Structure formats: structure tokens, C-alpha cells
CSV table of C-alpha atoms in Angstrom, one decimal:
chain,number,residue,atom,x,y,z
A,1,MET,CA,0.0,0.0,-0.1
A,2,ASN,CA,2.7,2.4,-0.9
A,3,ASN,CA,2.4,6.0,-1.7
A,4,ASN,CA,-1.0,6.2,-0.6
A,5,ASN,CA,-2.3,8.9,2.2
A,6,LEU,CA,-3.5,6.4,4.8
A,7,GLN,CA,-2.4,8.6,7.8
A,8,ASP,CA,-2.7,7.3,11.3
A,9,LEU,CA,-6.4,6.8,10.9
A,10,GLY,CA,-6.0,4.6,7.7
A,11,VAL,CA,-3.4,2.3,9.6
A,12,LYS,CA,-5.9,2.0,12.7
A,13,LEU,CA,-8.5,0.5,10.2
A,14,LEU,CA,-6.0,-1.7,8.7
A,15,CYS,CA,-5.0,-2.7,12.2
A,16,THR,CA,-8.2,-4.5,12.7
A,17,GLY,CA,-7.4,-6.8,9.9
A,18,LEU,CA,-3.8,-7.3,11.1
A,19,LYS,CA,-5.1,-8.7,14.7
A,20,ASP,CA,-7.3,-11.4,13.1
A,21,ILE,CA,-5.8,-14.7,14.2
A,22,ASN,CA,-6.7,-15.7,10.4
A,23,CYS,CA,-4.5,-13.1,9.0
A,24,LYS,CA,-1.4,-14.6,7.7
A,25,LEU,CA,0.3,-11.8,6.1
A,26,GLU,CA,3.9,-12.0,5.6
A,27,ILE,CA,4.9,-8.8,3.9
A,28,LEU,CA,3.5,-5.5,4.7
A,29,SER,CA,4.5,-2.3,3.0
A,30,LEU,CA,3.5,1.1,4.0
A,31,LYS,CA,6.0,3.5,2.5
A,32,ASN,CA,5.0,7.1,1.9
A,33,ASN,CA,1.7,7.2,3.9
A,34,CYS,CA,2.1,10.1,6.2
A,35,ILE,CA,2.2,7.8,9.2
A,36,THR,CA,3.3,9.4,12.5
A,37,GLU,CA,4.3,8.0,16.0
A,38,GLY,CA,0.3,7.3,16.7
A,39,GLY,CA,0.2,5.2,13.8
A,40,CYS,CA,3.4,3.2,14.8
A,41,HIS,CA,1.6,2.6,18.2
A,42,VAL,CA,-1.4,1.0,16.8
A,43,LEU,CA,0.6,-0.8,14.3
A,44,ALA,CA,2.7,-2.5,16.8
A,45,ALA,CA,0.2,-3.3,19.2
A,46,ALA,CA,-2.0,-5.3,16.3
A,47,LEU,CA,1.4,-7.2,14.8
A,48,ASN,CA,2.2,-7.8,18.5
A,49,SER,CA,-1.1,-9.5,19.1
A,50,ASN,CA,-0.5,-11.6,16.1
A,51,PRO,CA,3.1,-11.8,15.4
A,52,SER,CA,3.6,-15.3,14.1
A,53,ASN,CA,3.9,-14.7,10.3
A,54,LEU,CA,5.1,-11.3,9.5
A,55,THR,CA,8.7,-11.5,7.6
A,56,GLU,CA,9.1,-8.1,6.2
A,57,LEU,CA,7.9,-4.7,7.2
A,58,ASP,CA,8.5,-1.4,5.3
A,59,LEU,CA,7.7,1.9,6.9
A,60,SER,CA,10.1,4.2,4.9
A,61,ARG,CA,9.5,7.7,4.1
A,62,ASN,CA,7.1,8.4,7.2
A,63,GLN,CA,7.8,10.9,9.8
A,64,ILE,CA,7.8,8.4,12.6
A,65,GLY,CA,10.6,9.9,14.5
A,66,ASP,CA,12.4,8.2,17.5
A,67,SER,CA,9.1,7.9,19.2
A,68,GLY,CA,7.6,5.9,16.4
A,69,VAL,CA,10.9,3.8,16.2
A,70,THR,CA,10.4,3.2,20.0
A,71,GLU,CA,6.9,1.5,19.4
A,72,ILE,CA,8.2,-0.3,16.5
A,73,SER,CA,11.3,-1.8,18.5
A,74,SER,CA,8.6,-3.4,20.9
A,75,LEU,CA,8.0,-5.5,17.8
A,76,LEU,CA,11.3,-6.5,17.3
A,77,ARG,CA,11.6,-7.4,20.9
A,78,ASN,CA,8.7,-10.1,20.3
A,79,SER,CA,8.7,-11.4,17.2
A,80,GLN,CA,10.0,-14.5,15.9
A,81,THR,CA,9.7,-14.2,12.3
A,82,LEU,CA,10.6,-10.7,11.2
A,83,GLN,CA,13.7,-10.7,8.8
A,84,ILE,CA,13.4,-7.7,6.8
A,85,LEU,CA,12.7,-4.2,8.7
A,86,ARG,CA,13.0,-1.2,6.3
A,87,LEU,CA,13.0,2.6,7.9
A,88,SER,CA,14.8,4.8,5.3
A,89,ASP,CA,14.2,8.7,5.6
A,90,CYS,CA,12.0,8.4,9.0
A,91,SER,CA,13.5,11.2,10.7
A,92,ILE,CA,15.3,8.7,13.3
A,93,SER,CA,18.1,10.6,15.5
A,94,GLU,CA,20.4,8.7,18.0
A,95,GLU,CA,17.4,8.0,20.7
A,96,GLY,CA,15.8,5.7,17.9
A,97,TYR,CA,19.0,4.0,17.3
A,98,LYS,CA,19.5,3.2,20.7
A,99,ALA,CA,16.0,2.0,20.9
A,100,LEU,CA,16.4,-0.3,17.8
A,101,SER,CA,20.2,-1.5,19.2
A,102,SER,CA,18.4,-2.3,22.5
A,103,ALA,CA,15.6,-4.1,20.9
A,104,LEU,CA,17.8,-6.0,18.7
A,105,ARG,CA,20.3,-7.3,21.6
A,106,SER,CA,17.2,-8.7,23.4
A,107,ASN,CA,15.9,-10.9,20.5
A,108,PRO,CA,18.9,-10.9,17.7
A,109,SER,CA,18.9,-14.1,16.1
A,110,HIS,CA,16.0,-13.4,13.4
A,111,LEU,CA,16.7,-9.8,11.5
A,112,ILE,CA,18.9,-10.4,8.5
A,113,GLU,CA,18.4,-7.0,6.9
A,114,LEU,CA,17.8,-3.3,8.3
A,115,ASP,CA,17.5,-0.4,6.2
A,116,LEU,CA,18.0,2.9,8.0
A,117,THR,CA,19.3,5.4,5.1
A,118,GLY,CA,18.5,8.9,5.0
A,119,ASN,CA,18.5,9.1,9.0
A,120,ASP,CA,21.1,10.6,10.9
A,121,PRO,CA,22.4,8.5,13.7
A,122,GLY,CA,25.1,10.8,14.9
A,123,GLU,CA,28.5,9.1,16.5
A,124,SER,CA,26.3,7.7,19.3
A,125,GLY,CA,23.8,5.6,17.1
A,126,VAL,CA,26.8,4.3,14.9
A,127,LYS,CA,28.3,3.2,17.9
A,128,GLN,CA,25.2,1.3,19.0
A,129,LEU,CA,25.3,-0.4,15.4
A,130,SER,CA,28.7,-1.3,15.6
A,131,ASP,CA,28.4,-3.0,19.2
A,132,LEU,CA,25.2,-4.8,18.0
A,133,LEU,CA,27.2,-6.2,14.8
A,134,GLN,CA,30.0,-7.7,17.1
A,135,ASP,CA,27.4,-9.6,18.9
A,136,PRO,CA,28.0,-13.2,18.2
A,137,ASN,CA,24.1,-14.1,17.9
A,138,CYS,CA,23.5,-11.0,15.6
A,139,GLN,CA,22.4,-12.4,12.1
A,140,LEU,CA,22.3,-9.0,10.3
A,141,LYS,CA,23.8,-9.5,6.7
A,142,THR,CA,22.8,-6.2,5.2
A,143,LEU,CA,22.8,-3.0,7.2
A,144,ARG,CA,22.2,0.3,5.3
A,145,PHE,CA,22.7,3.4,7.2
A,146,LEU,CA,24.5,5.7,4.7
A,147,GLY,CA,23.3,7.7,1.6
A,148,PRO,CA,22.3,5.6,-1.8
A,149,ALA,CA,26.0,6.1,-3.3
A,150,ALA,CA,27.8,5.7,0.0
A,151,ASP,CA,25.6,3.0,0.7
A,152,GLU,CA,26.3,1.3,-2.7
A,153,GLY,CA,30.2,1.8,-2.1
A,154,CYS,CA,30.0,0.3,1.4
A,155,GLN,CA,28.4,-3.0,-0.1
A,156,TYR,CA,31.3,-2.8,-2.6
A,157,VAL,CA,33.8,-2.7,0.1
A,158,THR,CA,32.0,-5.3,2.3
A,159,GLY,CA,32.2,-7.5,-0.9
A,160,ILE,CA,35.9,-7.2,-0.8
A,161,VAL,CA,37.0,-7.1,2.9
A,162,GLY,CA,34.3,-9.5,3.8
A,163,LYS,CA,33.4,-6.9,6.7
A,164,ASN,CA,30.7,-4.2,7.3
A,165,LEU,CA,31.8,-0.9,7.3
A,166,LEU,CA,31.0,0.0,10.9
A,167,LEU,CA,33.5,-2.5,12.1
A,168,LEU,CA,36.3,-0.7,10.1
A,169,ARG,CA,38.7,2.1,10.8
A,170,GLU,CA,41.3,0.6,8.3
A,171,LEU,CA,40.4,0.0,4.7
A,172,ASP,CA,43.2,-2.2,2.8
A,173,LEU,CA,42.5,-2.5,-0.9
A,174,SER,CA,46.1,-3.1,-2.0
A,175,GLY,CA,46.7,-5.1,-5.1
A,176,ARG,CA,43.6,-4.6,-6.4
A,177,LYS,CA,43.0,-2.8,-10.1
A,178,LEU,CA,39.9,-0.9,-8.9
A,179,GLY,CA,39.3,0.9,-12.2
A,180,ASP,CA,36.9,4.0,-12.5
A,181,THR,CA,33.8,2.0,-11.0
A,182,GLY,CA,35.6,0.8,-7.8
A,183,VAL,CA,37.1,4.4,-7.4
A,184,ASN,CA,33.8,6.0,-7.7
A,185,GLN,CA,32.3,3.7,-5.3
A,186,ILE,CA,35.1,4.0,-2.6
A,187,SER,CA,35.1,8.0,-3.0
A,188,ALA,CA,31.2,8.0,-2.6
A,189,LEU,CA,31.7,6.5,0.9
A,190,LEU,CA,34.7,8.7,1.9
A,191,GLN,CA,32.5,11.6,1.2
A,192,ASP,CA,29.8,10.3,3.5
A,193,LYS,CA,29.9,12.1,7.3
A,194,HIS,CA,29.3,8.5,8.9
A,195,CYS,CA,32.6,7.3,7.2
A,196,THR,CA,35.4,7.7,9.8
A,197,LEU,CA,38.1,5.8,8.3
A,198,ASN,CA,41.5,6.4,9.8
A,199,THR,CA,43.7,4.2,7.2
A,200,LEU,CA,43.3,4.0,3.8
A,201,ASN,CA,45.7,1.6,1.8
A,202,LEU,CA,45.5,1.8,-2.0
A,203,TRP,CA,48.9,0.0,-2.6
A,204,ARG,CA,49.5,-0.9,-6.2
A,205,CYS,CA,45.7,-0.1,-7.4
A,206,SER,CA,47.0,1.5,-10.7
A,207,ILE,CA,45.5,4.7,-9.5
A,208,THR,CA,45.3,7.0,-12.6
A,209,GLU,CA,45.4,11.2,-12.5
A,210,LYS,CA,41.8,11.0,-13.1
A,211,GLN,CA,41.2,8.5,-10.3
A,212,CYS,CA,43.4,10.6,-8.0
A,213,LEU,CA,41.1,13.7,-8.4
A,214,ILE,CA,38.0,11.9,-7.6
A,215,LEU,CA,39.7,10.3,-4.5
A,216,THR,CA,41.3,13.5,-3.0
A,217,SER,CA,37.9,15.4,-4.0
A,218,ALA,CA,36.0,12.7,-1.7
A,219,LEU,CA,38.6,13.4,0.9
A,220,LYS,CA,38.5,17.3,0.6
A,221,SER,CA,34.7,17.0,1.7
A,222,ASN,CA,35.1,14.7,4.7
A,223,PRO,CA,38.8,15.5,5.6
A,224,SER,CA,39.2,15.4,9.6
A,225,HIS,CA,39.1,11.3,10.4
A,226,LEU,CA,42.0,10.1,8.0
A,227,ARG,CA,45.6,9.5,9.7
A,228,GLU,CA,47.1,7.3,7.3
A,229,LEU,CA,47.1,7.2,3.3
A,230,ASN,CA,49.2,4.7,1.1
A,231,LEU,CA,49.3,5.4,-2.6
A,232,SER,CA,52.6,3.6,-3.2
A,233,GLY,CA,53.2,1.6,-6.2
A,234,ASN,CA,50.7,3.8,-8.6
A,235,LYS,CA,53.1,5.0,-11.1
A,236,LEU,CA,50.4,6.9,-13.0
A,237,LEU,CA,49.6,9.7,-10.5
A,238,GLY,CA,51.6,12.3,-12.8
A,239,ASP,CA,51.6,16.3,-12.4
A,240,SER,CA,47.9,16.3,-12.1
A,241,GLY,CA,47.5,13.3,-9.4
A,242,VAL,CA,50.2,15.0,-7.6
A,243,LYS,CA,48.5,18.3,-7.6
A,244,HIS,CA,45.3,17.2,-6.5
A,245,LEU,CA,46.7,15.4,-3.6
A,246,SER,CA,48.7,18.6,-2.8
A,247,ASP,CA,45.6,20.6,-2.8
A,248,LEU,CA,44.3,17.9,-0.2
A,249,LEU,CA,47.3,18.2,2.2
A,250,MET,CA,46.9,22.1,2.5
A,251,ASN,CA,43.7,21.5,3.8
A,252,THR,CA,43.9,22.4,7.8
A,253,GLN,CA,41.2,20.0,8.5
A,254,PHE,CA,43.1,17.3,6.8
A,255,LYS,CA,45.3,16.1,9.8
A,256,LEU,CA,47.3,13.5,7.9
A,257,GLU,CA,49.9,11.7,10.0
A,258,LYS,CA,51.2,9.0,7.6
A,259,LEU,CA,51.8,9.4,4.0
A,260,ASP,CA,53.4,6.9,1.8
A,261,LEU,CA,54.3,7.6,-1.9
A,262,CYS,CA,56.9,5.0,-2.4
A,263,GLY,CA,57.4,4.1,-6.3
A,264,CYS,CA,55.3,6.6,-7.6
A,265,SER,CA,57.6,8.1,-10.0
A,266,ILE,CA,57.7,11.6,-8.5
A,267,THR,CA,59.9,14.0,-10.2
A,268,GLU,CA,61.9,17.1,-9.2
A,269,LYS,CA,58.7,19.3,-10.0
A,270,GLN,CA,56.4,17.1,-7.9
A,271,CYS,CA,58.4,17.0,-5.3
A,272,LEU,CA,58.2,21.0,-5.1
A,273,ILE,CA,54.4,20.8,-5.2
A,274,LEU,CA,54.2,18.0,-2.6
A,275,THR,CA,56.5,20.0,-0.1
A,276,SER,CA,55.2,23.3,-0.6
A,277,ALA,CA,52.0,21.6,0.2
A,278,LEU,CA,53.0,20.3,3.4
A,279,LYS,CA,55.1,23.8,4.2
A,280,SER,CA,51.6,25.3,4.2
A,281,ASN,CA,50.1,22.6,6.8
A,282,PRO,CA,53.1,21.1,8.3
A,283,SER,CA,52.2,20.3,11.9
A,284,HIS,CA,50.5,16.8,11.8
A,285,LEU,CA,52.6,14.8,9.2
A,286,ARG,CA,54.7,12.1,11.3
A,287,GLU,CA,55.8,9.6,8.8
A,288,LEU,CA,56.8,10.4,5.1
A,289,ASN,CA,57.8,7.4,2.9
A,290,LEU,CA,59.4,8.9,-0.6
A,291,SER,CA,61.4,5.6,-1.3
A,292,ARG,CA,62.1,4.4,-4.9
A,293,ASN,CA,61.4,7.7,-6.6
A,294,LYS,CA,64.7,7.8,-8.4
A,295,LEU,CA,63.9,11.4,-9.9
A,296,LEU,CA,64.2,13.5,-7.0
A,297,GLY,CA,67.2,14.9,-8.1
A,298,ASP,CA,69.0,17.8,-6.7
A,299,SER,CA,66.0,20.2,-6.8
A,300,GLY,CA,63.6,17.6,-5.0
A,301,VAL,CA,66.0,17.0,-2.5
A,302,LYS,CA,66.4,20.7,-1.7
A,303,HIS,CA,62.6,21.2,-1.7
A,304,LEU,CA,62.3,18.5,0.9
A,305,SER,CA,65.3,19.8,2.9
A,306,ASP,CA,63.6,23.3,3.0
A,307,LEU,CA,60.8,21.6,4.4
A,308,LEU,CA,62.6,19.5,7.1
A,309,MET,CA,64.1,22.8,8.6
A,310,ASN,CA,60.7,24.2,9.0
A,311,THR,CA,60.3,24.0,13.1
A,312,GLN,CA,56.7,23.3,13.0
A,313,PHE,CA,57.4,20.3,10.7
A,314,LYS,CA,57.7,17.3,13.5
A,315,LEU,CA,58.3,14.3,11.0
A,316,GLU,CA,59.4,11.3,13.2
A,317,LYS,CA,60.2,8.8,10.2
A,318,LEU,CA,61.7,9.7,7.1
A,319,ASP,CA,62.0,6.9,4.2
A,320,LEU,CA,64.3,7.6,1.2
A,321,CYS,CA,65.3,4.1,0.4
A,322,GLY,CA,66.5,3.8,-3.5
A,323,CYS,CA,66.2,7.4,-4.5
A,324,SER,CA,69.8,7.8,-5.8
A,325,ILE,CA,70.9,10.0,-3.3
A,326,THR,CA,74.4,11.6,-4.1
A,327,GLU,CA,77.0,13.0,-1.8
A,328,LYS,CA,76.0,16.4,-2.7
A,329,GLN,CA,72.4,15.8,-1.9
A,330,CYS,CA,73.2,14.1,1.5
A,331,LEU,CA,74.9,16.9,2.7
A,332,ILE,CA,71.7,19.2,1.8
A,333,LEU,CA,69.7,16.7,3.9
A,334,THR,CA,71.7,16.3,6.9
A,335,SER,CA,72.3,20.2,7.0
A,336,ALA,CA,68.4,20.4,7.0
A,337,LEU,CA,67.9,17.9,9.9
A,338,LYS,CA,70.9,19.6,11.9
A,339,SER,CA,68.7,22.5,12.2
A,340,ASN,CA,65.7,20.9,13.1
A,341,PRO,CA,67.1,17.7,15.0
A,342,SER,CA,64.8,16.7,17.9
A,343,HIS,CA,61.9,14.9,16.3
A,344,LEU,CA,63.3,12.4,13.8
A,345,ARG,CA,63.2,9.0,15.0
A,346,GLU,CA,63.6,6.6,12.0
A,347,LEU,CA,65.6,7.4,8.9
A,348,ASN,CA,66.1,5.1,6.0
A,349,LEU,CA,68.7,5.8,3.6
A,350,SER,CA,69.1,2.5,2.2
A,351,ARG,CA,70.1,1.4,-1.4
A,352,ASN,CA,71.7,4.8,-2.1
A,353,GLU,CA,75.3,3.5,-3.1
A,354,LEU,CA,76.5,7.0,-4.2
A,355,LEU,CA,76.9,8.4,-0.4
A,356,GLY,CA,80.4,8.2,-0.7
A,357,ASP,CA,83.1,9.4,2.0
A,358,SER,CA,81.6,13.0,2.1
A,359,GLY,CA,78.1,11.6,2.6
A,360,VAL,CA,78.9,9.3,5.3
A,361,LYS,CA,80.7,12.2,6.8
A,362,HIS,CA,77.8,14.7,6.9
A,363,LEU,CA,75.6,11.8,8.3
A,364,SER,CA,78.1,11.2,11.0
A,365,ASP,CA,78.1,14.9,11.8
A,366,LEU,CA,74.5,14.7,12.3
A,367,LEU,CA,74.6,11.5,14.3
A,368,MET,CA,77.1,13.4,16.8
A,369,ASN,CA,74.3,15.9,17.5
A,370,THR,CA,73.1,15.5,21.1
A,371,GLN,CA,69.7,16.8,20.2
A,372,PHE,CA,69.3,14.1,17.3
A,373,LYS,CA,67.7,11.3,19.1
A,374,LEU,CA,67.3,8.7,16.1
A,375,GLU,CA,66.2,5.2,17.1
A,376,LYS,CA,66.3,3.3,13.9
A,377,LEU,CA,69.0,4.1,11.0
A,378,ASP,CA,68.7,1.7,7.8
A,379,LEU,CA,71.7,2.0,5.6
A,380,CYS,CA,71.6,-1.2,3.7
A,381,GLY,CA,73.2,-1.7,0.6
A,382,CYS,CA,75.0,1.9,0.5
A,383,SER,CA,78.3,0.5,-0.3
A,384,ILE,CA,79.9,1.5,2.9
A,385,THR,CA,83.4,0.7,3.3
A,386,GLU,CA,85.6,-0.4,6.4
A,387,LYS,CA,87.1,3.5,6.4
A,388,GLN,CA,83.4,4.6,6.3
A,389,CYS,CA,82.3,2.4,9.0
A,390,LEU,CA,84.7,3.6,11.4
A,391,ILE,CA,83.7,7.4,10.5
A,392,LEU,CA,80.0,6.0,11.4
A,393,THR,CA,80.9,4.2,14.7
A,394,SER,CA,82.9,7.0,15.9
A,395,ALA,CA,79.8,9.3,15.7
A,396,LEU,CA,77.5,6.9,17.3
A,397,LYS,CA,80.0,6.4,19.9
A,398,SER,CA,79.7,10.1,20.7
A,399,ASN,CA,76.0,9.8,21.0
A,400,PRO,CA,75.0,6.4,21.8
A,401,SER,CA,72.0,6.3,24.1
A,402,HIS,CA,69.3,6.5,21.6
A,403,LEU,CA,69.7,4.3,18.7
A,404,ARG,CA,67.7,0.8,18.9
A,405,GLU,CA,68.0,-0.6,15.4
A,406,LEU,CA,70.7,-0.4,13.1
A,407,ASN,CA,70.9,-2.0,9.5
A,408,LEU,CA,74.2,-2.3,7.7
A,409,SER,CA,73.8,-5.4,5.6
A,410,TRP,CA,75.0,-5.6,1.8
A,411,ASN,CA,78.1,-3.4,3.0
A,412,GLN,CA,81.7,-4.3,2.8
A,413,ILE,CA,82.1,-3.5,6.2
A,414,LYS,CA,84.5,-6.7,6.7
A,415,ASN,CA,86.0,-7.8,10.1
A,416,PRO,CA,87.6,-4.4,10.7
A,417,GLY,CA,84.4,-2.8,10.2
A,418,LEU,CA,82.9,-5.1,12.6
A,419,ASN,CA,85.7,-4.4,15.3
A,420,HIS,CA,84.6,-0.8,15.2
A,421,LEU,CA,81.1,-1.6,15.9
A,422,CYS,CA,82.1,-3.6,18.6
A,423,ASP,CA,83.5,-0.4,19.9
A,424,VAL,CA,80.0,0.9,20.1
A,425,LEU,CA,78.3,-2.1,21.8
A,426,LYS,CA,81.1,-1.9,24.6
A,427,ASP,CA,80.0,1.5,25.7
A,428,SER,CA,77.7,1.4,28.8
A,429,ARG,CA,75.2,3.6,27.4
A,430,CYS,CA,74.5,1.9,24.1
A,431,LYS,CA,71.1,-0.1,24.1
A,432,LEU,CA,71.1,-1.4,20.6
A,433,GLU,CA,68.0,-3.8,20.3
A,434,ARG,CA,68.5,-4.9,16.4
A,435,LEU,CA,71.7,-5.4,14.4
A,436,ARG,CA,71.6,-6.5,10.7
A,437,LEU,CA,74.7,-7.6,9.1
A,438,HIS,CA,73.8,-9.4,6.4
A,439,VAL,CA,76.2,-10.3,3.4
A,440,CYS,CA,78.8,-7.9,5.0
A,441,ASP,CA,82.0,-10.3,4.2
A,442,ILE,CA,82.5,-10.7,7.7
A,443,THR,CA,84.6,-14.1,8.4
A,444,ASP,CA,85.2,-13.9,12.3
A,445,VAL,CA,82.8,-12.9,15.0
A,446,SER,CA,85.2,-13.5,17.9
A,447,SER,CA,85.5,-9.6,18.7
A,448,LEU,CA,81.5,-9.5,18.6
A,449,THR,CA,80.7,-12.3,20.7
A,450,GLN,CA,83.7,-11.1,23.2
A,451,SER,CA,81.7,-7.6,23.3
A,452,LEU,CA,78.5,-9.0,23.8
A,453,THR,CA,79.4,-11.4,26.9
A,454,ASN,CA,81.6,-8.8,28.6
A,455,THR,CA,79.2,-6.0,28.5
A,456,LYS,CA,75.5,-5.2,29.3
A,457,ALA,CA,74.8,-4.9,25.4
A,458,LEU,CA,73.5,-8.7,25.6
A,459,GLN,CA,70.6,-7.4,28.1
A,460,PHE,CA,69.5,-5.5,25.2
A,461,LEU,CA,70.2,-7.1,22.0
A,462,LYS,CA,67.0,-8.9,20.7
A,463,GLU,CA,68.1,-9.5,17.1
A,464,LEU,CA,71.4,-10.2,15.3
A,465,ASP,CA,71.3,-10.9,11.7
A,466,LEU,CA,74.9,-12.4,10.4
A,467,SER,CA,73.3,-14.5,7.6
A,468,ASP,CA,75.4,-14.9,4.4
A,469,ASN,CA,78.8,-14.6,6.1
A,470,GLU,CA,81.1,-17.3,6.0
A,471,ILE,CA,82.1,-17.1,9.7
A,472,GLY,CA,83.2,-20.6,9.8
A,473,ASP,CA,84.6,-21.9,13.2
A,474,SER,CA,84.0,-18.7,15.2
A,475,ASN,CA,80.2,-20.0,14.9
A,476,GLN,CA,80.8,-21.9,17.7
A,477,LYS,CA,81.5,-18.6,20.0
A,478,LEU,CA,78.1,-17.5,18.8
A,479,ILE,CA,76.3,-20.5,20.5
A,480,ASP,CA,78.4,-19.7,23.6
A,481,VAL,CA,76.4,-16.4,23.5
A,482,LEU,CA,73.0,-18.0,23.1
A,483,ARG,CA,73.8,-20.2,26.3
A,484,ASP,CA,74.3,-16.9,28.4
A,485,SER,CA,71.9,-16.4,31.0
A,486,ASN,CA,72.1,-12.6,30.0
A,487,CYS,CA,71.0,-13.3,26.5
A,488,GLU,CA,67.6,-11.8,25.5
A,489,LEU,CA,68.3,-12.7,21.4
A,490,MET,CA,64.8,-14.0,20.0
């Protein structure tokens, strides 16, 4: 009986039949009939008196409000057959959601579809629904509470990840070729005010410039929740895509803390656009990954360094792995970090083979700065020599108390370089927890084992990687280390 003008009086007349014990009605649809709270009261009373057959009830587009929903909730508490309840566009707010959730918790095993689109649940209402969905007895398979476009996007996402959006704070779609359709669905979802995703991972999703515009436009309209964004491995962002992303980064309501743009073929020009955007809104970002962007060049590194010198920029993690950093660029970077050293905790310069003596010297000067409290340093595959290892370890000896992880794998540090590292481990202030020396041409670990057993270093060290080194008979001394009661190696 959709789209008639029954009003409450018409519902009252209809209920005369519904109360009859011979009435076996299974589906009742009263959409858009000017029904109010009073009609809901009469309807619920009638159906409660003869509840055994009804499986589907649709009261959408009636102004029943929270009071009307409370009346209908009594039906949910009693019915053993109702499977589908549609209440879209019914002026329901947080109180109504609370009544529905309470009723369903008391009788959770029958309802499989609930449509609440076009109502405003508020944060409290969403929390009520989220708690309900986590009840192991809840059988809801379809829950609609967003706008039509966003609801469609929600169903798309649920089909991929197998979870209802209300239970998600992190959406990981990595490795999927979403295409225009998928990007449009996700964007509709991101625009909805009830979408509160904290993390969005779109690694290697073949995002195009056009799709980047669609995504960033969606985030601009609802910017305040997202904290982590991963667009790594999308090489087609291009100038236009980077520009759209930068426009988003300049939004003061956008409080992104982690940005991952690994392997996005970012150029010097694009690096300028990105860093300029971050300069205008610098205070939130804590992690930046620009690894495997080999075209940053002198200009790109200079723009990044200008950003690092900004005292409002409080970056804690910087990843520049595989960016072809040169000695000259290393000087620019380390000079910038010297001028604003107190925040950075993790630095990855691995796979930059052109650091050279000068680059290592500049980095060592930074490491000696007592305000520089680096906890993790990754220099894997940087062609570091024995001589350069001495420069690095001398710097670390002067400021050893903060470093927790050091990766020197795939460098030719050899036995003399290992001996220099042992000098750091012997320092009572050293609290290194992870040391990686994979493929370092080490042939004898005697000095290392002696340093570990005769100092407090063994009490802190949790991980030691010496794989693919021909250490020969000295391996036995490592076994003795593992037998030590102070050994914490995992």
C-alpha cells in the first residue's frame, strides 16, 4: 500500500484486519503514507497480538521519528519471524537508534536486513550499531545506514574485505585494480559524514591521474578523520594527480599523520608541489615515505630539505630508500636535519650507493648532535666501506644512548668494520636492540661475541642478523653467547 495517504487513521483501520488470528500476512509495505508516532503505536500493538507470520515490514518515508521507532522496537523484541525491516527517511536520530539496538540485542537471531538510510544516527547511533554487529548472535547480513551512493560503496567494500564498514577503521585494498567503478564507489563512501576511516591503503591499485582527482575530492569534503594514506606503487599519479593530492594536503582540516608515496615516479617538479603543500600545513605529518622515487634530483631533495628545516614540521620517520641520493644531496639533507633535529626517530637511506666518504661524513656529523635522538637507522646496500664504518661508529660512540636498530646489511664492512661496531656495543650507554649485518663479508665474529658477553649489550640485543657471512669456526662462539643467562636474543 505504498504511496497512499493512509495517515494514522488508515493504519488504525488496517490493524483491525492485522489483529485477526486468521490473518497470515507475511509482507507489509506502507512506504510514504504520512504515518506518525500514533500510527506506529497502533501498528505495533496489532502485530504484537498476532506476530507469527510477518517476515518483512517497510515504513520508509514516514515521519515516525524516535518515538515511532521506539514503538516498532517492541515488535522486534517479540517477533520470531521478522527478517527485514526498512525505516529509511523516517527522521530517526540517536535515541531511535538506541531503541532499535536495545531491542535487537534482546532478540538478535532473526533480523537479517535493516535499512536506515536517510536518517542521522550521530556518533552515538553508529556506536550502538557497531556494538550490535559484534554480538555473535546478531544475524544481520545487510545493514544500510548511509546515503544511497555511499551505501552502494559500502556494499562494494564489504564484498571485497568481508566486513561491514561500521567495524572498519582501516580499509586495505592493496593490490586490487579498482578501475573507475571501484574508485567511484570508494569515493562516494569517503564523502559520507558517517565514514570515519583512519587508514586507507591503495598500494598498487593502478590509480590514474583522473582517479586521484576523484579520491582527493572525496577526502576534501570529509577530511578530518583520515590519519594514514598509502598510494605507493601507483606510477600514473602524474603532475595532475600530485597537484590534486597537494591541494588536499594544504587543507587545514586534513590532519594526515602518515603519507606513503613509495614508487610513484615522483619528479623534481612534483616534489616541489608536494613539499610546498606540506609547508603550508606542516604540523600533523609524522611519517613520510618517498622511497624508490629516483627522479627527486638535486632540486627535489632541496625542496624536501627546506621542509625539514621548518620548526613546525615534526617528522618522526623519513624513508628515502632507493632514491639515488648523492654525496651533495646527503649534505643538503643532513644540514636540514641539523637545524631541526629533535623529532626524527627513524631514517632510511638504504639502497643509495653514492653516499661516498663525504656523504657518510655529513651523516656522522648529524649523528653526533646530542639533540638528534634517532632510534632506527637503515643504511642497507649503501656501499659503505671499512673506512666509512669507522667514521659512522665514531659518531655513534659520541651519542649512543638513543639508537635501537641499525641495519648495515649488504655493505663491505668486513672484520675491521665489525671491530669498530664492537666499540659501540662496549659503551655502557649503548642500548641497541636490533643489529643487521647480512652479507657484509665478515669471516670472524670473535670480537663481536667477546663484546656481547663482557658488556651489558647482551641484555638489550633482541635480534642479530649475520646471515650469508662465511664466519666458519667462530660460529661456535655465537652458540656460547646464546647459552649466556643474560642473552635476550629472540
